[in-house]
Amino acid sequence: TYGFELTVTDNQGLAGKDSVLVTLNNIVPTNWPPQVSPLCNKPYKIVVVGSSTAYGTGASPIDSSWVKKFTTYVQIQNPLVSVVNIATLSLTSYDVSPTGTPVPSPYLIDTARNITKALSLNPDAIILSLPSNDVARGIPAADIHTNFNLIVAAATARQIPVWVTTTQARNTLSAAERVLQMELRDWIINTYGNKAVDFWSTISNADGTINEFYSAGDGVHLNNYGHHVLFTRMVAEKIWDSLCARTNQAPIANAGRDTSVSPNTGLVLSATGSSDPDGDVITYNWRVVNSSNATITSANTASPVFTATAAGLFRVELKVSDTYGKAAYDTVAIQVSPVNVPPVAYAGIDQLVVKDDVDHLAFE
């Protein structure tokens, strides 16, 4: 830190003085991280669930926020990648809990911003970033732990991985609350392991306040330098490689139950019982296996129409494919039988006979 004094003297010999302190910080690099090649070119979607820092507060312009920079980075890697940010101001872990979770007043689950909404967007990965509002609002640590686990469990049930950022320093907390912030930071790291992202070190002082050089000036949020640190931490996670390394499971094909139909009568088949364990989009292809006397209309849909021109037992194969080339098969048997026409009964013409003269009564 350097002090400078300014003396101003007028032509009458009167002088005024003022001083200023200039503190020099080490230059913080804001270089763009190297663009690394992912393990695969799989297109993927990441949804960000969080509060004001994830929304971009503190960065100026907002394009300097960590989510905006992260989005740019991954889209340079792969233009087919998308990052959907549903974070907004002031949210807590109560607010983004799964829809239907009981929460205490005055909290209300934000169904446009919570984990249930995030999962409805069919993501391949989720980033959960709730850096300080829970402790600032006085939510008990046990409740915070429960809420975080519920949020992550909802995604895990859908086989969607979640990266959880740690807490961040905050000047507006009391000394005791800053200790709680550090305890929550450690709990996140211990609970979520390699899916925990360090949003604490470098930008925080030892007492849990924000390092002045990274502060946006409001005691809560980070400036462009701070957002850049968070951005580089997310890049270092290489989420894209984790998604590439995940084993892609084959879809499940279900062609429906065996059935019967008459010749020249359309039969609607159904593959709606088919699914994909990874949640991938699936496509359908139907074909008649054992005969040329049948056709399938709209064979690349889930509900095509089967029509046979002759009687017989037909086998129809369903192929279900996911977007990464894995396929599954199922077969449905269709018995095509002619319409059963009832026999014609003819008892002959009416006759007149003499009572007890049965010898002359005849039927045809």
PDB file of N, CA, C and O in Angstrom, residues 265-289:
ATOM      1  N   THR A 265     -58.163 -56.120 -42.748  1.00  0.00           N
ATOM      2  CA  THR A 265     -58.625 -55.246 -41.662  1.00  0.00           C
ATOM      3  C   THR A 265     -57.416 -54.605 -40.987  1.00  0.00           C
ATOM      4  O   THR A 265     -56.491 -55.321 -40.561  1.00  0.00           O
ATOM      5  N   GLY A 266     -57.378 -53.297 -40.924  1.00  0.00           N
ATOM      6  CA  GLY A 266     -56.246 -52.604 -40.315  1.00  0.00           C
ATOM      7  C   GLY A 266     -56.171 -52.841 -38.810  1.00  0.00           C
ATOM      8  O   GLY A 266     -57.170 -52.754 -38.108  1.00  0.00           O
ATOM      9  N   LEU A 267     -54.980 -53.151 -38.313  1.00  0.00           N
ATOM     10  CA  LEU A 267     -54.747 -53.371 -36.888  1.00  0.00           C
ATOM     11  C   LEU A 267     -53.680 -52.374 -36.423  1.00  0.00           C
ATOM     12  O   LEU A 267     -52.560 -52.375 -36.941  1.00  0.00           O
ATOM     13  N   VAL A 268     -54.018 -51.534 -35.458  1.00  0.00           N
ATOM     14  CA  VAL A 268     -53.067 -50.550 -34.939  1.00  0.00           C
ATOM     15  C   VAL A 268     -52.154 -51.238 -33.924  1.00  0.00           C
ATOM     16  O   VAL A 268     -52.623 -51.771 -32.914  1.00  0.00           O
ATOM     17  N   LEU A 269     -50.860 -51.221 -34.207  1.00  0.00           N
ATOM     18  CA  LEU A 269     -49.866 -51.750 -33.275  1.00  0.00           C
ATOM     19  C   LEU A 269     -49.418 -50.635 -32.331  1.00  0.00           C
ATOM     20  O   LEU A 269     -49.672 -49.456 -32.572  1.00  0.00           O
ATOM     21  N   SER A 270     -48.730 -50.999 -31.260  1.00  0.00           N
ATOM     22  CA  SER A 270     -48.308 -49.977 -30.298  1.00  0.00           C
ATOM     23  C   SER A 270     -46.946 -50.302 -29.696  1.00  0.00           C
ATOM     24  O   SER A 270     -46.737 -51.402 -29.174  1.00  0.00           O
ATOM     25  N   ALA A 271     -46.046 -49.310 -29.764  1.00  0.00           N
ATOM     26  CA  ALA A 271     -44.734 -49.417 -29.120  1.00  0.00           C
ATOM     27  C   ALA A 271     -44.632 -48.484 -27.932  1.00  0.00           C
ATOM     28  O   ALA A 271     -43.534 -48.193 -27.451  1.00  0.00           O
ATOM     29  N   THR A 272     -45.771 -48.024 -27.436  1.00  0.00           N
ATOM     30  CA  THR A 272     -45.740 -47.030 -26.358  1.00  0.00           C
ATOM     31  C   THR A 272     -45.200 -47.591 -25.051  1.00  0.00           C
ATOM     32  O   THR A 272     -44.850 -46.839 -24.147  1.00  0.00           O
ATOM     33  N   GLY A 273     -45.096 -48.915 -24.949  1.00  0.00           N
ATOM     34  CA  GLY A 273     -44.485 -49.512 -23.766  1.00  0.00           C
ATOM     35  C   GLY A 273     -42.971 -49.521 -23.820  1.00  0.00           C
ATOM     36  O   GLY A 273     -42.309 -49.934 -22.867  1.00  0.00           O
ATOM     37  N   SER A 274     -42.398 -49.042 -24.921  1.00  0.00           N
ATOM     38  CA  SER A 274     -40.948 -48.984 -25.067  1.00  0.00           C
ATOM     39  C   SER A 274     -40.403 -47.759 -24.328  1.00  0.00           C
ATOM     40  O   SER A 274     -41.110 -46.773 -24.113  1.00  0.00           O
ATOM     41  N   SER A 275     -39.120 -47.829 -23.957  1.00  0.00           N
ATOM     42  CA  SER A 275     -38.526 -46.721 -23.208  1.00  0.00           C
ATOM     43  C   SER A 275     -37.013 -46.773 -23.347  1.00  0.00           C
ATOM     44  O   SER A 275     -36.451 -47.695 -23.954  1.00  0.00           O
ATOM     45  N   ASP A 276     -36.338 -45.759 -22.774  1.00  0.00           N
ATOM     46  CA  ASP A 276     -34.879 -45.741 -22.755  1.00  0.00           C
ATOM     47  C   ASP A 276     -34.414 -45.424 -21.340  1.00  0.00           C
ATOM     48  O   ASP A 276     -34.821 -44.410 -20.771  1.00  0.00           O
ATOM     49  N   PRO A 277     -33.568 -46.260 -20.738  1.00  0.00           N
ATOM     50  CA  PRO A 277     -33.143 -46.034 -19.350  1.00  0.00           C
ATOM     51  C   PRO A 277     -32.403 -44.721 -19.149  1.00  0.00           C
ATOM     52  O   PRO A 277     -32.414 -44.159 -18.053  1.00  0.00           O
ATOM     53  N   ASP A 278     -31.740 -44.228 -20.204  1.00  0.00           N
ATOM     54  CA  ASP A 278     -30.986 -42.979 -20.100  1.00  0.00           C
ATOM     55  C   ASP A 278     -31.834 -41.757 -20.396  1.00  0.00           C
ATOM     56  O   ASP A 278     -31.352 -40.630 -20.304  1.00  0.00           O
ATOM     57  N   GLY A 279     -33.084 -41.986 -20.782  1.00  0.00           N
ATOM     58  CA  GLY A 279     -33.935 -40.864 -21.139  1.00  0.00           C
ATOM     59  C   GLY A 279     -33.679 -40.336 -22.537  1.00  0.00           C
ATOM     60  O   GLY A 279     -34.154 -39.257 -22.892  1.00  0.00           O
ATOM     61  N   ASP A 280     -32.925 -41.089 -23.354  1.00  0.00           N
ATOM     62  CA  ASP A 280     -32.644 -40.630 -24.716  1.00  0.00           C
ATOM     63  C   ASP A 280     -33.903 -40.698 -25.578  1.00  0.00           C
ATOM     64  O   ASP A 280     -34.812 -41.497 -25.327  1.00  0.00           O
ATOM     65  N   VAL A 281     -33.916 -39.896 -26.618  1.00  0.00           N
ATOM     66  CA  VAL A 281     -34.996 -39.965 -27.602  1.00  0.00           C
ATOM     67  C   VAL A 281     -34.868 -41.275 -28.368  1.00  0.00           C
ATOM     68  O   VAL A 281     -33.760 -41.685 -28.750  1.00  0.00           O
ATOM     69  N   ILE A 282     -35.974 -41.964 -28.566  1.00  0.00           N
ATOM     70  CA  ILE A 282     -35.936 -43.237 -29.281  1.00  0.00           C
ATOM     71  C   ILE A 282     -36.739 -43.153 -30.574  1.00  0.00           C
ATOM     72  O   ILE A 282     -37.677 -42.377 -30.699  1.00  0.00           O
ATOM     73  N   THR A 283     -36.326 -43.968 -31.538  1.00  0.00           N
ATOM     74  CA  THR A 283     -37.026 -44.064 -32.816  1.00  0.00           C
ATOM     75  C   THR A 283     -37.499 -45.505 -33.005  1.00  0.00           C
ATOM     76  O   THR A 283     -36.995 -46.436 -32.367  1.00  0.00           O
ATOM     77  N   TYR A 284     -38.467 -45.668 -33.920  1.00  0.00           N
ATOM     78  CA  TYR A 284     -39.120 -46.967 -34.090  1.00  0.00           C
ATOM     79  C   TYR A 284     -39.020 -47.417 -35.544  1.00  0.00           C
ATOM     80  O   TYR A 284     -39.034 -46.599 -36.474  1.00  0.00           O
ATOM     81  N   ASN A 285     -38.945 -48.736 -35.737  1.00  0.00           N
ATOM     82  CA  ASN A 285     -39.034 -49.313 -37.067  1.00  0.00           C
ATOM     83  C   ASN A 285     -39.681 -50.686 -36.964  1.00  0.00           C
ATOM     84  O   ASN A 285     -39.219 -51.543 -36.210  1.00  0.00           O
ATOM     85  N   TRP A 286     -40.787 -50.859 -37.710  1.00  0.00           N
ATOM     86  CA  TRP A 286     -41.532 -52.117 -37.695  1.00  0.00           C
ATOM     87  C   TRP A 286     -41.352 -52.834 -39.048  1.00  0.00           C
ATOM     88  O   TRP A 286     -41.272 -52.188 -40.090  1.00  0.00           O
ATOM     89  N   ARG A 287     -41.334 -54.180 -39.017  1.00  0.00           N
ATOM     90  CA  ARG A 287     -41.304 -54.939 -40.280  1.00  0.00           C
ATOM     91  C   ARG A 287     -41.962 -56.292 -40.064  1.00  0.00           C
ATOM     92  O   ARG A 287     -41.914 -56.866 -38.961  1.00  0.00           O
ATOM     93  N   VAL A 288     -42.587 -56.791 -41.136  1.00  0.00           N
ATOM     94  CA  VAL A 288     -43.162 -58.133 -41.115  1.00  0.00           C
ATOM     95  C   VAL A 288     -42.034 -59.114 -41.391  1.00  0.00           C
ATOM     96  O   VAL A 288     -41.318 -59.001 -42.391  1.00  0.00           O
ATOM     97  N   VAL A 289     -41.875 -60.105 -40.531  1.00  0.00           N
ATOM     98  CA  VAL A 289     -40.717 -60.984 -40.611  1.00  0.00           C
ATOM     99  C   VAL A 289     -40.906 -62.110 -41.609  1.00  0.00           C
ATOM    100  O   VAL A 289     -39.995 -62.458 -42.366  1.00  0.00           O
TER     101      VAL A 289
END
